[in-house]
């Protein structure tokens, strides 16, 4: 059951990831256009003012883009795609239990609260990372006395990575997270599931962190890790010696998969005993 479900979820995820990836790329490309259009040729020599206050060179990025508006735009862009995953995955979870998918209520209050919080976190975390990267590279370039063209190249490099490598990792991770959330919501609504079991791929590509999680069962409303927890595993190095390795779960709570970026694990329902 676990292998079949993991395969089915991976195949379906390809479609969801493609749609979300396109939405993220539109946002990143739009942000790049705005930032580049506002980037002056000689930012150090120009006195910038915002609300009557001078802006230091290292804070130059704060006037290149309305980051609060960017958060709202990003949230609006990702919300429908995450919601689609929540709806369709929850319905499939009901089918897998042998129940009518129409019993699933994707607009229940708990799901709506989750959706709003999740979309907000995705948007703000994405833009906070972009802002930090832009700020760091422009500060470095300005301090080095680089030309306007060189500063533009720095921005283009950051935004180019954002629209490709970063966007790809974000889509894979967030789709997997939404699939797990939908499973849990559906199982809670079903009335026939009392717990969830972690299932990981059984091949040589499984990392020690996921291998450590395989088969662990907890309640539907429990977290495998709370934000800030540290996971410790014992592995063998090339010398055959046992060593301990740690992973800090410091991004968010972990109620289910993924455990890390590009995680291939899934959750299985543990039915109530009749």
PDB file of N, CA, C and O in Angstrom, residues 135-181:
ATOM      1  N   UNK A 135      19.723  42.513  -0.930  1.00  0.00           N
ATOM      2  CA  UNK A 135      20.383  43.470  -0.037  1.00  0.00           C
ATOM      3  C   UNK A 135      21.874  43.142   0.109  1.00  0.00           C
ATOM      4  O   UNK A 135      22.731  44.026   0.040  1.00  0.00           O
ATOM      5  N   UNK A 136      22.169  41.875   0.308  1.00  0.00           N
ATOM      6  CA  UNK A 136      23.563  41.460   0.515  1.00  0.00           C
ATOM      7  C   UNK A 136      24.413  41.714  -0.725  1.00  0.00           C
ATOM      8  O   UNK A 136      25.526  42.253  -0.635  1.00  0.00           O
ATOM      9  N   UNK A 137      23.902  41.343  -1.884  1.00  0.00           N
ATOM     10  CA  UNK A 137      24.717  41.484  -3.091  1.00  0.00           C
ATOM     11  C   UNK A 137      24.858  42.938  -3.513  1.00  0.00           C
ATOM     12  O   UNK A 137      25.926  43.354  -3.979  1.00  0.00           O
ATOM     13  N   UNK A 138      23.808  43.749  -3.348  1.00  0.00           N
ATOM     14  CA  UNK A 138      23.929  45.163  -3.704  1.00  0.00           C
ATOM     15  C   UNK A 138      24.854  45.909  -2.746  1.00  0.00           C
ATOM     16  O   UNK A 138      25.619  46.778  -3.163  1.00  0.00           O
ATOM     17  N   UNK A 139      24.768  45.571  -1.472  1.00  0.00           N
ATOM     18  CA  UNK A 139      25.667  46.204  -0.500  1.00  0.00           C
ATOM     19  C   UNK A 139      27.116  45.900  -0.845  1.00  0.00           C
ATOM     20  O   UNK A 139      27.989  46.778  -0.809  1.00  0.00           O
ATOM     21  N   UNK A 140      27.375  44.644  -1.209  1.00  0.00           N
ATOM     22  CA  UNK A 140      28.724  44.250  -1.597  1.00  0.00           C
ATOM     23  C   UNK A 140      29.183  45.015  -2.828  1.00  0.00           C
ATOM     24  O   UNK A 140      30.316  45.521  -2.887  1.00  0.00           O
ATOM     25  N   UNK A 141      28.283  45.116  -3.813  1.00  0.00           N
ATOM     26  CA  UNK A 141      28.642  45.813  -5.046  1.00  0.00           C
ATOM     27  C   UNK A 141      28.838  47.304  -4.848  1.00  0.00           C
ATOM     28  O   UNK A 141      29.778  47.899  -5.399  1.00  0.00           O
ATOM     29  N   UNK A 142      27.953  47.915  -4.057  1.00  0.00           N
ATOM     30  CA  UNK A 142      28.052  49.352  -3.784  1.00  0.00           C
ATOM     31  C   UNK A 142      29.351  49.666  -3.034  1.00  0.00           C
ATOM     32  O   UNK A 142      30.057  50.619  -3.360  1.00  0.00           O
ATOM     33  N   UNK A 143      29.652  48.856  -2.035  1.00  0.00           N
ATOM     34  CA  UNK A 143      30.879  49.072  -1.268  1.00  0.00           C
ATOM     35  C   UNK A 143      32.130  48.894  -2.124  1.00  0.00           C
ATOM     36  O   UNK A 143      33.182  49.475  -1.833  1.00  0.00           O
ATOM     37  N   UNK A 144      32.008  48.085  -3.172  1.00  0.00           N
ATOM     38  CA  UNK A 144      33.142  47.859  -4.068  1.00  0.00           C
ATOM     39  C   UNK A 144      33.209  48.913  -5.169  1.00  0.00           C
ATOM     40  O   UNK A 144      34.121  48.884  -6.005  1.00  0.00           O
ATOM     41  N   UNK A 145      32.238  49.835  -5.183  1.00  0.00           N
ATOM     42  CA  UNK A 145      32.239  50.897  -6.179  1.00  0.00           C
ATOM     43  C   UNK A 145      31.885  50.428  -7.576  1.00  0.00           C
ATOM     44  O   UNK A 145      32.337  51.008  -8.573  1.00  0.00           O
ATOM     45  N   UNK A 146      31.076  49.397  -7.673  1.00  0.00           N
ATOM     46  CA  UNK A 146      30.732  48.850  -8.984  1.00  0.00           C
ATOM     47  C   UNK A 146      29.815  49.782  -9.771  1.00  0.00           C
ATOM     48  O   UNK A 146      29.097  50.607  -9.206  1.00  0.00           O
ATOM     49  N   UNK A 147      29.829  49.617 -11.078  1.00  0.00           N
ATOM     50  CA  UNK A 147      29.009  50.426 -11.968  1.00  0.00           C
ATOM     51  C   UNK A 147      27.558  49.977 -11.928  1.00  0.00           C
ATOM     52  O   UNK A 147      27.236  48.908 -11.394  1.00  0.00           O
ATOM     53  N   UNK A 148      26.688  50.793 -12.515  1.00  0.00           N
ATOM     54  CA  UNK A 148      25.277  50.443 -12.571  1.00  0.00           C
ATOM     55  C   UNK A 148      25.040  49.129 -13.293  1.00  0.00           C
ATOM     56  O   UNK A 148      24.199  48.321 -12.886  1.00  0.00           O
ATOM     57  N   UNK A 149      25.775  48.884 -14.367  1.00  0.00           N
ATOM     58  CA  UNK A 149      25.620  47.643 -15.115  1.00  0.00           C
ATOM     59  C   UNK A 149      26.030  46.440 -14.280  1.00  0.00           C
ATOM     60  O   UNK A 149      25.421  45.375 -14.349  1.00  0.00           O
ATOM     61  N   UNK A 150      27.075  46.614 -13.489  1.00  0.00           N
ATOM     62  CA  UNK A 150      27.531  45.513 -12.632  1.00  0.00           C
ATOM     63  C   UNK A 150      26.508  45.214 -11.540  1.00  0.00           C
ATOM     64  O   UNK A 150      26.274  44.045 -11.193  1.00  0.00           O
ATOM     65  N   UNK A 151      25.887  46.267 -11.014  1.00  0.00           N
ATOM     66  CA  UNK A 151      24.862  46.066  -9.991  1.00  0.00           C
ATOM     67  C   UNK A 151      23.633  45.386 -10.597  1.00  0.00           C
ATOM     68  O   UNK A 151      23.013  44.532  -9.968  1.00  0.00           O
ATOM     69  N   UNK A 152      23.288  45.760 -11.808  1.00  0.00           N
ATOM     70  CA  UNK A 152      22.166  45.112 -12.498  1.00  0.00           C
ATOM     71  C   UNK A 152      22.459  43.619 -12.682  1.00  0.00           C
ATOM     72  O   UNK A 152      21.570  42.781 -12.517  1.00  0.00           O
ATOM     73  N   UNK A 153      23.687  43.315 -13.018  1.00  0.00           N
ATOM     74  CA  UNK A 153      24.065  41.911 -13.218  1.00  0.00           C
ATOM     75  C   UNK A 153      23.914  41.121 -11.927  1.00  0.00           C
ATOM     76  O   UNK A 153      23.516  39.946 -11.944  1.00  0.00           O
ATOM     77  N   UNK A 154      24.208  41.760 -10.804  1.00  0.00           N
ATOM     78  CA  UNK A 154      24.042  41.103  -9.513  1.00  0.00           C
ATOM     79  C   UNK A 154      22.571  40.778  -9.255  1.00  0.00           C
ATOM     80  O   UNK A 154      22.231  39.673  -8.806  1.00  0.00           O
ATOM     81  N   UNK A 155      21.709  41.748  -9.512  1.00  0.00           N
ATOM     82  CA  UNK A 155      20.275  41.533  -9.322  1.00  0.00           C
ATOM     83  C   UNK A 155      19.768  40.439 -10.251  1.00  0.00           C
ATOM     84  O   UNK A 155      19.013  39.547  -9.836  1.00  0.00           O
ATOM     85  N   UNK A 156      20.181  40.485 -11.490  1.00  0.00           N
ATOM     86  CA  UNK A 156      19.745  39.486 -12.463  1.00  0.00           C
ATOM     87  C   UNK A 156      20.178  38.081 -12.052  1.00  0.00           C
ATOM     88  O   UNK A 156      19.445  37.109 -12.252  1.00  0.00           O
ATOM     89  N   UNK A 157      21.360  37.972 -11.449  1.00  0.00           N
ATOM     90  CA  UNK A 157      21.846  36.663 -11.001  1.00  0.00           C
ATOM     91  C   UNK A 157      20.976  36.122  -9.871  1.00  0.00           C
ATOM     92  O   UNK A 157      20.579  34.951  -9.881  1.00  0.00           O
ATOM     93  N   UNK A 158      20.665  36.983  -8.891  1.00  0.00           N
ATOM     94  CA  UNK A 158      19.837  36.561  -7.762  1.00  0.00           C
ATOM     95  C   UNK A 158      18.449  36.157  -8.239  1.00  0.00           C
ATOM     96  O   UNK A 158      17.917  35.102  -7.856  1.00  0.00           O
ATOM     97  N   UNK A 159      17.847  36.979  -9.079  1.00  0.00           N
ATOM     98  CA  UNK A 159      16.491  36.694  -9.532  1.00  0.00           C
ATOM     99  C   UNK A 159      16.446  35.528 -10.516  1.00  0.00           C
ATOM    100  O   UNK A 159      15.437  34.823 -10.609  1.00  0.00           O
ATOM    101  N   UNK A 160      17.539  35.333 -11.237  1.00  0.00           N
ATOM    102  CA  UNK A 160      17.597  34.184 -12.144  1.00  0.00           C
ATOM    103  C   UNK A 160      17.585  32.873 -11.372  1.00  0.00           C
ATOM    104  O   UNK A 160      16.883  31.918 -11.737  1.00  0.00           O
ATOM    105  N   UNK A 161      18.342  32.817 -10.286  1.00  0.00           N
ATOM    106  CA  UNK A 161      18.349  31.627  -9.429  1.00  0.00           C
ATOM    107  C   UNK A 161      16.989  31.451  -8.755  1.00  0.00           C
ATOM    108  O   UNK A 161      16.482  30.337  -8.602  1.00  0.00           O
ATOM    109  N   UNK A 162      16.382  32.578  -8.362  1.00  0.00           N
ATOM    110  CA  UNK A 162      15.073  32.515  -7.704  1.00  0.00           C
ATOM    111  C   UNK A 162      14.030  31.877  -8.619  1.00  0.00           C
ATOM    112  O   UNK A 162      13.212  31.069  -8.175  1.00  0.00           O
ATOM    113  N   UNK A 163      14.055  32.245  -9.896  1.00  0.00           N
ATOM    114  CA  UNK A 163      13.049  31.761 -10.845  1.00  0.00           C
ATOM    115  C   UNK A 163      13.337  30.350 -11.349  1.00  0.00           C
ATOM    116  O   UNK A 163      12.500  29.768 -12.051  1.00  0.00           O
ATOM    117  N   UNK A 164      14.476  29.800 -10.991  1.00  0.00           N
ATOM    118  CA  UNK A 164      14.824  28.453 -11.461  1.00  0.00           C
ATOM    119  C   UNK A 164      15.047  27.505 -10.284  1.00  0.00           C
ATOM    120  O   UNK A 164      14.139  26.795  -9.862  1.00  0.00           O
ATOM    121  N   UNK A 165      16.254  27.513  -9.737  1.00  0.00           N
ATOM    122  CA  UNK A 165      16.610  26.575  -8.670  1.00  0.00           C
ATOM    123  C   UNK A 165      15.725  26.727  -7.442  1.00  0.00           C
ATOM    124  O   UNK A 165      15.192  25.741  -6.916  1.00  0.00           O
ATOM    125  N   UNK A 166      15.573  27.969  -6.943  1.00  0.00           N
ATOM    126  CA  UNK A 166      14.762  28.176  -5.747  1.00  0.00           C
ATOM    127  C   UNK A 166      13.301  27.829  -6.000  1.00  0.00           C
ATOM    128  O   UNK A 166      12.654  27.155  -5.187  1.00  0.00           O
ATOM    129  N   UNK A 167      12.768  28.288  -7.116  1.00  0.00           N
ATOM    130  CA  UNK A 167      11.363  28.041  -7.424  1.00  0.00           C
ATOM    131  C   UNK A 167      11.077  26.548  -7.529  1.00  0.00           C
ATOM    132  O   UNK A 167      10.036  26.062  -7.067  1.00  0.00           O
ATOM    133  N   UNK A 168      12.001  25.811  -8.111  1.00  0.00           N
ATOM    134  CA  UNK A 168      11.818  24.368  -8.259  1.00  0.00           C
ATOM    135  C   UNK A 168      11.773  23.678  -6.907  1.00  0.00           C
ATOM    136  O   UNK A 168      10.901  22.839  -6.648  1.00  0.00           O
ATOM    137  N   UNK A 169      12.693  24.024  -6.018  1.00  0.00           N
ATOM    138  CA  UNK A 169      12.715  23.407  -4.691  1.00  0.00           C
ATOM    139  C   UNK A 169      11.475  23.784  -3.884  1.00  0.00           C
ATOM    140  O   UNK A 169      10.899  22.940  -3.189  1.00  0.00           O
ATOM    141  N   UNK A 170      11.043  25.033  -3.996  1.00  0.00           N
ATOM    142  CA  UNK A 170       9.849  25.487  -3.282  1.00  0.00           C
ATOM    143  C   UNK A 170       8.626  24.704  -3.731  1.00  0.00           C
ATOM    144  O   UNK A 170       7.830  24.244  -2.903  1.00  0.00           O
ATOM    145  N   UNK A 171       8.460  24.526  -5.021  1.00  0.00           N
ATOM    146  CA  UNK A 171       7.265  23.836  -5.527  1.00  0.00           C
ATOM    147  C   UNK A 171       7.225  22.384  -5.069  1.00  0.00           C
ATOM    148  O   UNK A 171       6.183  21.895  -4.633  1.00  0.00           O
ATOM    149  N   UNK A 172       8.361  21.699  -5.156  1.00  0.00           N
ATOM    150  CA  UNK A 172       8.411  20.287  -4.747  1.00  0.00           C
ATOM    151  C   UNK A 172       8.068  20.146  -3.269  1.00  0.00           C
ATOM    152  O   UNK A 172       7.271  19.286  -2.866  1.00  0.00           O
ATOM    153  N   UNK A 173       8.652  21.009  -2.453  1.00  0.00           N
ATOM    154  CA  UNK A 173       8.456  20.924  -1.003  1.00  0.00           C
ATOM    155  C   UNK A 173       7.036  21.291  -0.602  1.00  0.00           C
ATOM    156  O   UNK A 173       6.401  20.597   0.201  1.00  0.00           O
ATOM    157  N   UNK A 174       6.505  22.375  -1.166  1.00  0.00           N
ATOM    158  CA  UNK A 174       5.178  22.842  -0.766  1.00  0.00           C
ATOM    159  C   UNK A 174       4.060  21.942  -1.277  1.00  0.00           C
ATOM    160  O   UNK A 174       3.041  21.772  -0.606  1.00  0.00           O
ATOM    161  N   UNK A 175       4.230  21.352  -2.432  1.00  0.00           N
ATOM    162  CA  UNK A 175       3.223  20.407  -2.929  1.00  0.00           C
ATOM    163  C   UNK A 175       3.187  19.179  -2.028  1.00  0.00           C
ATOM    164  O   UNK A 175       2.116  18.694  -1.648  1.00  0.00           O
ATOM    165  N   UNK A 176       4.353  18.676  -1.651  1.00  0.00           N
ATOM    166  CA  UNK A 176       4.416  17.513  -0.751  1.00  0.00           C
ATOM    167  C   UNK A 176       3.787  17.847   0.596  1.00  0.00           C
ATOM    168  O   UNK A 176       3.061  17.035   1.179  1.00  0.00           O
ATOM    169  N   UNK A 177       4.059  19.054   1.085  1.00  0.00           N
ATOM    170  CA  UNK A 177       3.495  19.466   2.380  1.00  0.00           C
ATOM    171  C   UNK A 177       1.967  19.564   2.286  1.00  0.00           C
ATOM    172  O   UNK A 177       1.249  19.159   3.209  1.00  0.00           O
ATOM    173  N   UNK A 178       1.463  20.087   1.176  1.00  0.00           N
ATOM    174  CA  UNK A 178       0.014  20.214   0.999  1.00  0.00           C
ATOM    175  C   UNK A 178      -0.650  18.849   0.865  1.00  0.00           C
ATOM    176  O   UNK A 178      -1.759  18.632   1.366  1.00  0.00           O
ATOM    177  N   UNK A 179       0.016  17.909   0.205  1.00  0.00           N
ATOM    178  CA  UNK A 179      -0.534  16.559   0.078  1.00  0.00           C
ATOM    179  C   UNK A 179      -0.683  15.898   1.442  1.00  0.00           C
ATOM    180  O   UNK A 179      -1.717  15.281   1.727  1.00  0.00           O
ATOM    181  N   UNK A 180       0.315  16.030   2.282  1.00  0.00           N
ATOM    182  CA  UNK A 180       0.236  15.447   3.627  1.00  0.00           C
ATOM    183  C   UNK A 180      -0.855  16.109   4.455  1.00  0.00           C
ATOM    184  O   UNK A 180      -1.601  15.440   5.178  1.00  0.00           O
ATOM    185  N   UNK A 181      -0.937  17.436   4.358  1.00  0.00           N
ATOM    186  CA  UNK A 181      -1.963  18.166   5.111  1.00  0.00           C
ATOM    187  C   UNK A 181      -3.351  17.717   4.679  1.00  0.00           C
ATOM    188  O   UNK A 181      -4.242  17.511   5.519  1.00  0.00           O
TER     189      UNK A 181
END
